[in-house]
Structure formats: structure tokens, C-alpha cells
mmCIF file of C-alpha atoms in Angstrom:
data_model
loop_
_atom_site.group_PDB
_atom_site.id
_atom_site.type_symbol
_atom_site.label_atom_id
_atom_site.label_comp_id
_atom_site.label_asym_id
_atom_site.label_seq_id
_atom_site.Cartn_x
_atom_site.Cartn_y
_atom_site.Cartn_z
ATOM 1 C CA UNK A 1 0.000 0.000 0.000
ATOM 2 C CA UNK A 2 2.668 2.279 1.053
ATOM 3 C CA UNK A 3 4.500 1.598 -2.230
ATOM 4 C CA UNK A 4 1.064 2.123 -4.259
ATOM 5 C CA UNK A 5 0.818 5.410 -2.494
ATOM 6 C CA UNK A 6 4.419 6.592 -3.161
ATOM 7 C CA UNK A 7 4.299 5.638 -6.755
ATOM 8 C CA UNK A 8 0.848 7.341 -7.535
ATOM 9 C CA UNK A 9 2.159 10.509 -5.428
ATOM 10 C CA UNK A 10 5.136 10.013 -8.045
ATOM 11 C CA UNK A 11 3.547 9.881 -10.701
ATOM 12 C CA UNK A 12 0.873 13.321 -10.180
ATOM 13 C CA UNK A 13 3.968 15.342 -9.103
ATOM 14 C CA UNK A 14 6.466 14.078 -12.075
ATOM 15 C CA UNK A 15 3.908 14.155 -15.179
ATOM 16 C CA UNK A 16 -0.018 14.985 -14.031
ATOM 17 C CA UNK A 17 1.125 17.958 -12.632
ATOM 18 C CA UNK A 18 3.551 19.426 -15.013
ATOM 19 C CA UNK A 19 0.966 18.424 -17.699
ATOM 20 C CA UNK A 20 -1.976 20.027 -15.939
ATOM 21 C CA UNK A 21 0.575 23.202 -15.792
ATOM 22 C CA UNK A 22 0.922 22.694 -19.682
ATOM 23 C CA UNK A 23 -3.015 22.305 -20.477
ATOM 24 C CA UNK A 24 -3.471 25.298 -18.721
ATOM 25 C CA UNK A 25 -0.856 27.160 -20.417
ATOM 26 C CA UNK A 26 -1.991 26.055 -23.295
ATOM 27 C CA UNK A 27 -5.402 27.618 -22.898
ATOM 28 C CA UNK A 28 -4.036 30.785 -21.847
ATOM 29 C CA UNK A 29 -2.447 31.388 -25.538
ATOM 30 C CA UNK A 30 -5.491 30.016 -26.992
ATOM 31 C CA UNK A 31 -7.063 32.910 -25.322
ATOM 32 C CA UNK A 32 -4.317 35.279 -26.194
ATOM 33 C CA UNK A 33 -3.142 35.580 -22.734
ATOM 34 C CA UNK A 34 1.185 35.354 -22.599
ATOM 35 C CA UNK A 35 1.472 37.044 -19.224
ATOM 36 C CA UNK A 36 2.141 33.835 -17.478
ATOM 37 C CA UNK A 37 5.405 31.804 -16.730
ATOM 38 C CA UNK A 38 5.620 28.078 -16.912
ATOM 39 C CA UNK A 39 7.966 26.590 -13.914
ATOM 40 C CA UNK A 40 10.120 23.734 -14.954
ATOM 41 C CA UNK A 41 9.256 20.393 -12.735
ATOM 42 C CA UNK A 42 8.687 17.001 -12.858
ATOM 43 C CA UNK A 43 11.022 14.185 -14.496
ATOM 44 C CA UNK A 44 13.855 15.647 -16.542
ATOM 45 C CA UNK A 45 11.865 14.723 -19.993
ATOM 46 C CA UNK A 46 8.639 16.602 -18.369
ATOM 47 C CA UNK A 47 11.112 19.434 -17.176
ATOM 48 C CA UNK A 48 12.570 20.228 -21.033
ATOM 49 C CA UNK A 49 9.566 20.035 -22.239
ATOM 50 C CA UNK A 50 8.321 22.881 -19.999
ATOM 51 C CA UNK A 51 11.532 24.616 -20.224
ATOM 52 C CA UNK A 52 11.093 24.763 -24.394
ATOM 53 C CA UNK A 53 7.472 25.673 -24.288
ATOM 54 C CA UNK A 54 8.280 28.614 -21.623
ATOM 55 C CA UNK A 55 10.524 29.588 -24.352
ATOM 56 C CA UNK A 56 7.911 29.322 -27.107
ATOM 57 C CA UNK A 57 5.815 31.269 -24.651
ATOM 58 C CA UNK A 58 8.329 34.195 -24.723
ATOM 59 C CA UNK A 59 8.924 34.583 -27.807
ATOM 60 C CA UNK A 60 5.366 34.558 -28.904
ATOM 61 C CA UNK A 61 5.654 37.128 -26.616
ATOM 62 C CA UNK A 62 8.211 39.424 -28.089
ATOM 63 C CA UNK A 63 6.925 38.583 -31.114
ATOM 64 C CA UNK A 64 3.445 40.014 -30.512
ATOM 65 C CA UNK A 65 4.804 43.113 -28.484
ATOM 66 C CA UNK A 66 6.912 43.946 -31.882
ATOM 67 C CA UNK A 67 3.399 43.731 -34.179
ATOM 68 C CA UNK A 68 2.118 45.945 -31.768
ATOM 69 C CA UNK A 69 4.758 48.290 -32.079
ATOM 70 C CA UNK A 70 4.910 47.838 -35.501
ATOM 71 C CA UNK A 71 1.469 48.460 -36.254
ATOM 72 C CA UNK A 72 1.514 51.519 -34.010
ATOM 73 C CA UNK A 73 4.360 53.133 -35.518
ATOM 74 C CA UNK A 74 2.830 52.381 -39.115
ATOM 75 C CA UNK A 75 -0.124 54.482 -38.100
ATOM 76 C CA UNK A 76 1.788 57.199 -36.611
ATOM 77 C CA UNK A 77 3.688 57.419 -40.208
ATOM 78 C CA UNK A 78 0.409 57.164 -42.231
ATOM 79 C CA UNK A 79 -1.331 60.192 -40.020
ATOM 80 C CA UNK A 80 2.039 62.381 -39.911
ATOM 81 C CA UNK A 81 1.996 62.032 -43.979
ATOM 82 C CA UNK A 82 -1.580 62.265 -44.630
ATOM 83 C CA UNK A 83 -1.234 65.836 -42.108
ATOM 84 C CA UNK A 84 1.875 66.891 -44.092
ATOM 85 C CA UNK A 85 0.159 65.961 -47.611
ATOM 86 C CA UNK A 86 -2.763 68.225 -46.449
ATOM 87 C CA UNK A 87 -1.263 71.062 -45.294
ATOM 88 C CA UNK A 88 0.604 72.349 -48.715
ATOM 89 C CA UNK A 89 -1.835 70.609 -50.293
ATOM 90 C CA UNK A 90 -3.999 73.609 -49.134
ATOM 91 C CA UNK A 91 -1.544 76.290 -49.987
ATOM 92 C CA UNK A 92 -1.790 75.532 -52.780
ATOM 93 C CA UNK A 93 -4.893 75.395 -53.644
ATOM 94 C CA UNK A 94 -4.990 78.465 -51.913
ATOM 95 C CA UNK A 95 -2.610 80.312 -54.029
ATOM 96 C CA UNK A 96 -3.917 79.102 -57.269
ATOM 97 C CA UNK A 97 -7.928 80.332 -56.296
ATOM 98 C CA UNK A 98 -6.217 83.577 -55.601
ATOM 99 C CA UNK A 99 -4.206 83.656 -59.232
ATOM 100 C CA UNK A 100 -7.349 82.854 -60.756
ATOM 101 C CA UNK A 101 -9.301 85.022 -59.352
ATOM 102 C CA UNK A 102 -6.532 88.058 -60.460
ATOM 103 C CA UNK A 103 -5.792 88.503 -56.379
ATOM 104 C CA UNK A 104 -2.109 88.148 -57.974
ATOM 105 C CA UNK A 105 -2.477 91.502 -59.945
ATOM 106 C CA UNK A 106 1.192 92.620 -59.794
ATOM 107 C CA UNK A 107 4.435 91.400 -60.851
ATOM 108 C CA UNK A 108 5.518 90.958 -57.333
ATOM 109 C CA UNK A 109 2.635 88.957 -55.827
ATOM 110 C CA UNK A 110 2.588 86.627 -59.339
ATOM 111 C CA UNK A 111 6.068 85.898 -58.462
ATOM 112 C CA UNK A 112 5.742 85.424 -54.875
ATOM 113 C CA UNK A 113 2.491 82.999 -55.539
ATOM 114 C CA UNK A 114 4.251 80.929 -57.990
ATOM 115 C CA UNK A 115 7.671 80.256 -55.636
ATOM 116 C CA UNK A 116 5.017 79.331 -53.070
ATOM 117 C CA UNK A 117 3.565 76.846 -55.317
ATOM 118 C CA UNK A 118 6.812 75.423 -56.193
ATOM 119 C CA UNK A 119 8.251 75.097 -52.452
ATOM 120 C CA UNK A 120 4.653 73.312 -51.176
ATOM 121 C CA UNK A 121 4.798 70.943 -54.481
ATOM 122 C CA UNK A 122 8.681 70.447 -53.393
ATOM 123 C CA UNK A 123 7.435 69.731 -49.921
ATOM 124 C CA UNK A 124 4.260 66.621 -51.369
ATOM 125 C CA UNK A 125 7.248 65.257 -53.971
ATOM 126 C CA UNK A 126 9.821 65.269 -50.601
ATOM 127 C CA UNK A 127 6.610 63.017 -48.213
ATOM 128 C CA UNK A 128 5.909 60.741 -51.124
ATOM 129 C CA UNK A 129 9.403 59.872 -51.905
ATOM 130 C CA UNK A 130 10.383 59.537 -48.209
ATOM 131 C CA UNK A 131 7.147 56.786 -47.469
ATOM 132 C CA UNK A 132 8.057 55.463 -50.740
ATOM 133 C CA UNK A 133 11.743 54.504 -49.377
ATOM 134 C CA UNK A 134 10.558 54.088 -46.036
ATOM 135 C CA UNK A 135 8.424 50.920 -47.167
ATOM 136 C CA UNK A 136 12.032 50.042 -48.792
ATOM 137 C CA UNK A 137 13.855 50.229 -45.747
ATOM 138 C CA UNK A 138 11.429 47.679 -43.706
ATOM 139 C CA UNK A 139 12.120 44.919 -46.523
ATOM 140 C CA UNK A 140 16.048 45.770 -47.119
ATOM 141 C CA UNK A 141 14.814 46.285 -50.866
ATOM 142 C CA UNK A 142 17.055 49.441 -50.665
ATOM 143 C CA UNK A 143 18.243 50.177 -54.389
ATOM 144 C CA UNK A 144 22.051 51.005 -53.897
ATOM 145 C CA UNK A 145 24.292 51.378 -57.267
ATOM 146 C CA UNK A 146 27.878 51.993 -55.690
ATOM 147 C CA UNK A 147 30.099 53.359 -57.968
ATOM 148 C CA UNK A 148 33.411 55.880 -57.622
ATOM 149 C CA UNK A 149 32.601 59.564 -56.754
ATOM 150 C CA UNK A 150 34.818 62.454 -57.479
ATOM 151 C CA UNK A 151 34.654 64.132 -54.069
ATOM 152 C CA UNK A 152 35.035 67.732 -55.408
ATOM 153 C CA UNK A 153 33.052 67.311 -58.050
ATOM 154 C CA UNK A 154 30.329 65.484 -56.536
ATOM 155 C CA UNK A 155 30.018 67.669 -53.689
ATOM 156 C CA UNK A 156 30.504 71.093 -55.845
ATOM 157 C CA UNK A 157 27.192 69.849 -57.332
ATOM 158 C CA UNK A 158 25.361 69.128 -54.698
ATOM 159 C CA UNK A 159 25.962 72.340 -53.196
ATOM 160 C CA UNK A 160 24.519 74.078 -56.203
ATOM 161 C CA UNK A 161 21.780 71.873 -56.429
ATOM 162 C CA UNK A 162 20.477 72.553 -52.569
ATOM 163 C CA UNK A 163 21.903 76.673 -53.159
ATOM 164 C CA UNK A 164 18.982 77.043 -55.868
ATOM 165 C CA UNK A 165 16.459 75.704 -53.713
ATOM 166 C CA UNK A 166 17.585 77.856 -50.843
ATOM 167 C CA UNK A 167 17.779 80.751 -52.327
ATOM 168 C CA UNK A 168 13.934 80.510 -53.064
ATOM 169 C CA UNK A 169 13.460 80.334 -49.150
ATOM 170 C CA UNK A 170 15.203 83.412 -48.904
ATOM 171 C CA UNK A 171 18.550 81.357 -46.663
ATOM 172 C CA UNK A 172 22.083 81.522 -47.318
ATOM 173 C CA UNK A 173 24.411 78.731 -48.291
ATOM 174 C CA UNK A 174 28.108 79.093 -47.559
ATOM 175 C CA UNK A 175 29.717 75.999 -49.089
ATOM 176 C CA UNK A 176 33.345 75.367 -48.399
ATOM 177 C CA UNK A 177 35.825 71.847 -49.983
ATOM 178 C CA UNK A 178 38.986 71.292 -47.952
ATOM 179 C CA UNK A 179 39.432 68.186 -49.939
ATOM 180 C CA UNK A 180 42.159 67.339 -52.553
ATOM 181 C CA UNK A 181 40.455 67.369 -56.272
ATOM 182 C CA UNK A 182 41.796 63.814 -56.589
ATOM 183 C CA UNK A 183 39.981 61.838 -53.613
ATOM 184 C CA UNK A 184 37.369 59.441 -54.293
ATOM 185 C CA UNK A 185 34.696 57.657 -52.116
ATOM 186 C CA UNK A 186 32.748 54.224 -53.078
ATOM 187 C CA UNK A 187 28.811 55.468 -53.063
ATOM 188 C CA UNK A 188 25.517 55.512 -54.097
ATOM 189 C CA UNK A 189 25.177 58.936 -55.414
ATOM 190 C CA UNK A 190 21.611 59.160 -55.550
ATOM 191 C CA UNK A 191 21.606 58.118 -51.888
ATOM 192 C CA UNK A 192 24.000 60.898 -50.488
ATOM 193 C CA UNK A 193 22.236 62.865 -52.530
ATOM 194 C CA UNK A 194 19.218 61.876 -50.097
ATOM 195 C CA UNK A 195 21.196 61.993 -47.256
ATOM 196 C CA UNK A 196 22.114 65.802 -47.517
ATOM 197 C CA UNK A 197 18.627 66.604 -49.193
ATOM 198 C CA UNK A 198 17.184 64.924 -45.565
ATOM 199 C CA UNK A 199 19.551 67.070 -43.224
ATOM 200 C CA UNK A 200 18.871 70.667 -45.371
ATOM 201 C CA UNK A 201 15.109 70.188 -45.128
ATOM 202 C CA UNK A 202 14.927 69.257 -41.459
ATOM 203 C CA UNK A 203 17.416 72.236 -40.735
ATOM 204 C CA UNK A 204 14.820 74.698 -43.365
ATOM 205 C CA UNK A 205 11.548 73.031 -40.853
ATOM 206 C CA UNK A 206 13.356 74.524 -37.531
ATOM 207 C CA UNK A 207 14.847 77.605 -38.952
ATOM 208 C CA UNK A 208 13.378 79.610 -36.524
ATOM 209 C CA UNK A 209 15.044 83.218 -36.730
ATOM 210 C CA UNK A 210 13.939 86.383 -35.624
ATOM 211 C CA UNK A 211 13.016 89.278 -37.907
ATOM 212 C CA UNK A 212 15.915 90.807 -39.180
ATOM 213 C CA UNK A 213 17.881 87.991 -39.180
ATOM 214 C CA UNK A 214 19.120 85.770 -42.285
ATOM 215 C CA UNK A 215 18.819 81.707 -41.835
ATOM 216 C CA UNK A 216 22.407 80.421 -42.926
ATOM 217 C CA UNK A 217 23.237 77.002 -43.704
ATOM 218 C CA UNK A 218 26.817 75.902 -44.217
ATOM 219 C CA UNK A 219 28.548 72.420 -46.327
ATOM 220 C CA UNK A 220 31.841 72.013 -45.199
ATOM 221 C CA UNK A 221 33.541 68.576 -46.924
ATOM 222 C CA UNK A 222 36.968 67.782 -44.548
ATOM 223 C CA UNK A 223 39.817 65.034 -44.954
ATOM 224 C CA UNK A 224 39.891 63.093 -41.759
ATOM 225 C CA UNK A 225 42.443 60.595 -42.726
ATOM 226 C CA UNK A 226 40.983 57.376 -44.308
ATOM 227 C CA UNK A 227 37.299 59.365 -44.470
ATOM 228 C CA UNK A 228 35.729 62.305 -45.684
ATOM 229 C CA UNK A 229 33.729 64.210 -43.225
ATOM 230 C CA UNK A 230 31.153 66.485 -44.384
ATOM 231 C CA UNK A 231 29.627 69.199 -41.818
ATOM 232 C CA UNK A 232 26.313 70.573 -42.618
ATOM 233 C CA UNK A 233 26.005 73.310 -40.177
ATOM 234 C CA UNK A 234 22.533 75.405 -39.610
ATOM 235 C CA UNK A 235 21.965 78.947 -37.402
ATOM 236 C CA UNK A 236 18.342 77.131 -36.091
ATOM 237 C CA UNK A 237 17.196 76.710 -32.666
ATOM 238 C CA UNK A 238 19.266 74.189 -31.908
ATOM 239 C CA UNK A 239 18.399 70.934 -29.823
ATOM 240 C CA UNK A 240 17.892 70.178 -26.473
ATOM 241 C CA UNK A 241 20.650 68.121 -24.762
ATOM 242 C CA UNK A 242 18.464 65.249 -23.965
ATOM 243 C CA UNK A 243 16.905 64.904 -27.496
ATOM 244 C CA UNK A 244 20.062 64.636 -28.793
ATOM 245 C CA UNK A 245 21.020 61.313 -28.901
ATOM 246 C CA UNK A 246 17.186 60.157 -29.926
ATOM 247 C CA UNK A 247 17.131 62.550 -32.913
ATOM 248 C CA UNK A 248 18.123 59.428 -35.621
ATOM 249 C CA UNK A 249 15.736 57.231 -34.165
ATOM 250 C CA UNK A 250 12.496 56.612 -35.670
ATOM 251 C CA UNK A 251 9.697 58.423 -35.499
ATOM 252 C CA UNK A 252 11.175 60.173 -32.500
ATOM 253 C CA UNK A 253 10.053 64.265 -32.111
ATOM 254 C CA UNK A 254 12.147 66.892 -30.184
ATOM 255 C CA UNK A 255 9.409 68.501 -29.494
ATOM 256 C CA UNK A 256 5.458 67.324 -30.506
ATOM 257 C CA UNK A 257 3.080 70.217 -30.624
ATOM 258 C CA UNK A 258 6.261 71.825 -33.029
ATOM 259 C CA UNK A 259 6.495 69.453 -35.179
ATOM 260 C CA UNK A 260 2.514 68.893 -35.737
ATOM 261 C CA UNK A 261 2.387 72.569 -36.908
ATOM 262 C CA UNK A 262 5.165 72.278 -38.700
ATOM 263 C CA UNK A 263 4.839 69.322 -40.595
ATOM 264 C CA UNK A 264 7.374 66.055 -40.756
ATOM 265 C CA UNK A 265 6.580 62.129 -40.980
ATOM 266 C CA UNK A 266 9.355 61.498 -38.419
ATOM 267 C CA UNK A 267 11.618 59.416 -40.008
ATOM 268 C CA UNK A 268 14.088 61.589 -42.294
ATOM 269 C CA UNK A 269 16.657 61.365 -40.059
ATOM 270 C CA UNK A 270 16.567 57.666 -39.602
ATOM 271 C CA UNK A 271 16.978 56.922 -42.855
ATOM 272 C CA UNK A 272 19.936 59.554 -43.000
ATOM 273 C CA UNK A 273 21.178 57.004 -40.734
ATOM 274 C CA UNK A 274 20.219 53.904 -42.090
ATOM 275 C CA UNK A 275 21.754 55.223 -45.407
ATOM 276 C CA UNK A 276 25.199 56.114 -44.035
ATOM 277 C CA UNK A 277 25.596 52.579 -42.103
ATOM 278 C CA UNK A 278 24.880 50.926 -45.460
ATOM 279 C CA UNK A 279 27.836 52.396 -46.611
ATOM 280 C CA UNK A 280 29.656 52.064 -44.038
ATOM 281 C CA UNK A 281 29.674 55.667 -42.402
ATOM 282 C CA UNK A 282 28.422 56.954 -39.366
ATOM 283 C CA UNK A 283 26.192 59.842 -38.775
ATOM 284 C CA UNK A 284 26.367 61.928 -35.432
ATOM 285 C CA UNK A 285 25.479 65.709 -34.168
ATOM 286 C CA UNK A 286 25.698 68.557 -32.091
ATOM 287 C CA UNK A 287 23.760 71.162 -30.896
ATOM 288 C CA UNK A 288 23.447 74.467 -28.525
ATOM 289 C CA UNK A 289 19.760 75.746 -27.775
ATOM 290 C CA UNK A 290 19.318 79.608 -29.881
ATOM 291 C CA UNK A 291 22.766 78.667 -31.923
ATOM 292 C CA UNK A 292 22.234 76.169 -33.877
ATOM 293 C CA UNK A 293 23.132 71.929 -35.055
ATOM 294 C CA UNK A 294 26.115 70.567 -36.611
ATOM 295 C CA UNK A 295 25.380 67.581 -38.151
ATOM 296 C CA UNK A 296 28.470 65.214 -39.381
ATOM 297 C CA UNK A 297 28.675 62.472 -41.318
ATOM 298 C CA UNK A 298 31.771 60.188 -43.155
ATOM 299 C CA UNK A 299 32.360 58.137 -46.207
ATOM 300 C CA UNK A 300 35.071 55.939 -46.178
ATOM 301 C CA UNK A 301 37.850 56.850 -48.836
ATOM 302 C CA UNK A 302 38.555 54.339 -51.681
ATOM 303 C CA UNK A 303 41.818 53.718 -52.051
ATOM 304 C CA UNK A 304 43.551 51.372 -54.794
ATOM 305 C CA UNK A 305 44.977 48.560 -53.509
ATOM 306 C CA UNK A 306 48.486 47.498 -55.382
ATOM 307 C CA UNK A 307 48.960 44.359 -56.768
ATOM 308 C CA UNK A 308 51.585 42.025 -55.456
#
């Protein structure tokens, strides 16, 4: 008797128990509950098998914390582009009922109206293109066609590309190459091209000067050794010490209410970032409140490697 006792007590605390501990774990994913923990006990084939499904248990876990996250995050981007679509969007149909209706009656105001027009249609071209590469960035599908870039020649044309458009916003480029005319970096030009296009316009977004007082944004390209560092250096309001090192992550704001009035899906400077590791680079910045951001980045140099 006493050995039919011990074996049956054996027996429920070795494998009816554990299993009973399994069935009801088992129910609580069923019902989508994962806030639970399943303790290893029993015989040592019992106790793996509790072990590996407290593992399956966390990573459903994980797994369903990321959807969340990622579903969250995928409505924060569609309502912070469907706000920034609408807003110029408005302008300028704004601007146009006001040409059409001969409001525009001078010289002047035609010109004025039309740069408008252009800088809000830069702005819906900018949104598009930035969800369209966003949605490239969460499959890797990133297009890259590295090839060998004239530093001085590639930057020289940059700068005159990003001069014409700030010229129309009434700022002030200062562009400046410290580089020799015959050093190359491996890139995707297109992509750099991004990259500084993605720095200028959140720099233009918090330009925030007072009357009287020009907006200045300077491109400095340095030698650093076996990189080129390029500076792109704004007279904005600067950023707060503790945003700073958030400011490349996505979706992150310095500063909500701001940035709902002023427009922005949140992730430019993210995929500044994700660009630059790509290639290999590194992006960083810094900042002083009513000064202004410097924001660096580097491109690794190519160098010819000689044949033995």
C-alpha cells in the first residue's frame, strides 16, 4: 500500500502535474493571454519540455509586443503624412484660387504665388518619396548602385543643387571643400544625394530666426584621414541636450506640438542614418539651444589597392 501510495504521489507530481501546468498554459495562448510563466518540474523529460514551451511562450511574446509596435508606428507614419500631404496641399490650392481670381495683380505677388507653389509641391514630392523609401527600408529592398565619386566634383554639385532651392526660401548657403580634387569615395550617389537633401530640409523646418535675421546654412567637406567628413552646419534653434542622442531614431520628435504645426513624418533622419551605415559611415550631431546643429557624417575613402 505504502509503495502504491508513493508511486501514484510520483507519478501526479512528475507528469499529471507538469501536464496540468501545460493544459493550462496552453489555454491561456489560446485565449491570447502570454502574461504567465511556466515553472520547470517534474522528471527531466517533463522538465525540457516545460523549459522549451516557456521559451515558445516568450517569444510569442516578443513577437506580438513587436506587431504591436509595428502596427503603431505604421499608423503614426500614415497620419504624420496624410497631415503633411494636407497642409501644402492647401496652400496651394490656396494660391492658385487667388491667381485665378486676379488677387495676384502685380508682378511681385505673381512671383511670390508661384515660388510658393513650387516650395509646397517640393514639400508633397519630398513626403511621397520619403514613405516610398521608407516601405524600402522595412524589406532591405534598398536600391544602392555603388560606384566611384569624385569628391570635389560630386560635392561642388550638390551644393549648387540645394543653393537654388535655398535661395527661393530666402537662406544663405556658404559651401566650403577642404578636400584634394583627386579623392574618391565608393557610393551611391543618388543616396548621399538623399542623405544631404534629408539634413537641409529638417534644418529649413526649424529655422526659426527672428526678424531681421538671415537663416544660414553651411557644407563644409573635410579630410579626416581614411574618411571624408562632411559638416552641414545650420543657425536654427538648436536641440535640447536630452533629445540629442534620440534625434536618428524613428519616429522620434524633439518637441510634438512643433512638429505637428510644422509638418514632418518622423523618419528623415533615420533613414539619414540607415543610409550612411549601409555604406559604411556613421552619422552623429551637435547642438546648442538659440545657436544652432552641426550635423556630421563620413564616407570611407577608396583607395587602390596594389597588386603584389
Amino acid at each position: 500500500v505504502l509503495t502504491s501510495l508513493g508511486l501514484s504521489f510520483w507519478i501526479y507530481r512528475g507528469v499529471i502535474g507538469p501536464l496540468e501546468q501545460l493544459k493550462k498554459a496552453t489555454q491561456n495562448i489560446k485565449d491570447g493571454n502570454l502574461d504567465f510563466t511556466v515553472e520547470p518540474c517534474g522528471v527531466a523529460e517533463i522538465n525540457d519540455l516545460c523549459e522549451d514551451f516557456e521559451e515558445m511562450r516568450i517569444r510569442l511574446k516578443e513577437t506580438a509586443e513587436e506587431k504591436v509596435e509595428f502596427d503603431k508606428e505604421n499608423k503614426e507614419l500614415i497620419s504624420n503624412i496624410s497631415h503633411d500631404l494636407k497642409t501644402p496641399i492647401t496652400a496651394v490650392k490656396g494660391y492658385v484660387e487667388g491667381i485665378m481670381d486676379g488677387v495676384a495683380n502685380t508682378p511681385e505677388k505673381m512671383d511670390r504665388y508661384v515660388r510658393t507653389i513650387y516650395n509646397k509641391t517640393n514639400e508633397m514630392d519630398h513626403l511621397i518619396n520619403e514613405l516610398t523609401f521608407y516601405s524600402k527600408i522595412d524589406t532591405n529592398r534598398i536600391p544602392y548602385t555603388f560606384s566611384k565619386l569624385n569628391v570635389e566634383d560630386y560635392f561642388s554639385d550638390c551644393a549648387e543643387e540645394v543653393g537654388l532651392e535655398l535661395e527661393t526660401r530666402g537662406i544663405q548657403l556658404c559651401y566650403a571643400n577642404y578636400v584634394d580634387s583627386d579623392v574618391q569615395v565608393i557610393a551611391d550617389g543618388e543616396q548621399i544625394r538623399r542623405v544631404i537633401h534629408n539634413i537641409i530640409s529638417n534644418a529649413i523646418k526649424y529655422m526659426d530666426k527672428a526678424k531681421g535675421m538671415k537663416g544660414i546654412i553651411q557644407i563644409r567637406v573635410k579630410d579626416v584621414g581614411d574618411f571624408v567628413q562632411v559638416e552641414i552646419e545650420d543657425n536654427g534653434k538648436g536641440i535640447a541636450a536630452k533629445d540629442l542622442p534620440y534625434i536618428f531614431d524613428r519616429f522620434y520628435r524633439t518637441d510634438v506640438s512643433r512638429n505637428s504645426s510644422k509638418g514632418g513624418s518622423g523618419i528623415g533622419l533615420s533613414i539619414v542614418k540607415k543610409i550612411l551605415e549601409d555604406h559604411g559611415g556613421k552619422v552623429w550631431a551637435t547642438s546648442r539651444l538659440g545657436i544652432g546643429t552641426i550635423m556630421y557624417f563620413v564616407l570611407r575613402k577608396y583607395q587602390e589597392v596594389p597588386m603584389k
